[in-house]
């Protein structure tokens, strides 16, 4: 009996782990398979001494996974680097939202309230632009976790227009009470849907927040974005009422 540990890259969720286990356990020569998502390893017990090339050939039909014999447990630097690489498009977009908000705040000699208003405005403007690249594909992806779009598909088709309108309203400082209430109405159900998807640990689903321009897995980062927007919306509603 051969027992060997390999490094595995390309896994993003528990669905990937299960796919790899299921595929390899179909082989007659393999007795057991242990796969760790966090530590990125594959522990193989088999009658045959498998090489990494053979395992890669077996796995290439189910995903972009890469098996290597030089396994090393990921350290904190590697974990952070992987996270930054995976979510780079969202992080860069959020940096631009912050930068534009800060510049607007400085130019117009604003207050903390105006900074938050600009942040909400640029957030909706930039993310709506990305969704406009392919609205129908966005709606299809969005329906995987947004409860409203799942029930009323056409909501996903008009969602980018809603975000665009909210972005304009926040930056101009008009219809603010309406805009903040609408922000809660569209983001709270969406956040709940994301939370439930992540809690069930289903197969990997791409985040639709960037439209179809980038392929980024759904994660707690999207929940954090939405909750931050909701907190600011609640603040403005309380102040205005």
mmCIF file of C-alpha atoms in Angstrom, residues 135 138-139 142 146-162 182 185-187 189-190:
data_model
loop_
_atom_site.group_PDB
_atom_site.id
_atom_site.type_symbol
_atom_site.label_atom_id
_atom_site.label_comp_id
_atom_site.label_asym_id
_atom_site.label_seq_id
_atom_site.Cartn_x
_atom_site.Cartn_y
_atom_site.Cartn_z
ATOM 1 C CA UNK A 135 -26.645 42.295 -18.712
ATOM 2 C CA UNK A 138 -25.129 39.013 -15.304
ATOM 3 C CA UNK A 139 -28.807 38.326 -14.564
ATOM 4 C CA UNK A 142 -27.100 36.855 -10.200
ATOM 5 C CA UNK A 146 -30.199 36.733 -5.237
ATOM 6 C CA UNK A 147 -33.665 35.727 -3.920
ATOM 7 C CA UNK A 148 -35.485 38.488 -5.809
ATOM 8 C CA UNK A 149 -33.921 37.624 -9.182
ATOM 9 C CA UNK A 150 -34.470 33.932 -8.536
ATOM 10 C CA UNK A 151 -38.216 34.650 -8.172
ATOM 11 C CA UNK A 152 -38.507 37.499 -10.694
ATOM 12 C CA UNK A 153 -35.793 37.031 -13.321
ATOM 13 C CA UNK A 154 -36.447 40.408 -14.955
ATOM 14 C CA UNK A 155 -35.270 42.113 -11.762
ATOM 15 C CA UNK A 156 -31.754 40.935 -12.643
ATOM 16 C CA UNK A 157 -32.068 42.594 -16.053
ATOM 17 C CA UNK A 158 -32.982 45.979 -14.572
ATOM 18 C CA UNK A 159 -30.606 45.726 -11.592
ATOM 19 C CA UNK A 160 -27.668 47.466 -13.359
ATOM 20 C CA UNK A 161 -30.001 50.383 -14.194
ATOM 21 C CA UNK A 162 -31.034 50.580 -10.532
ATOM 22 C CA UNK A 182 -33.846 51.342 -1.960
ATOM 23 C CA UNK A 185 -34.269 46.796 -0.185
ATOM 24 C CA UNK A 186 -31.924 45.468 -2.853
ATOM 25 C CA UNK A 187 -28.871 44.612 -0.740
ATOM 26 C CA UNK A 189 -32.083 40.035 0.395
ATOM 27 C CA UNK A 190 -28.958 39.664 -1.749
#
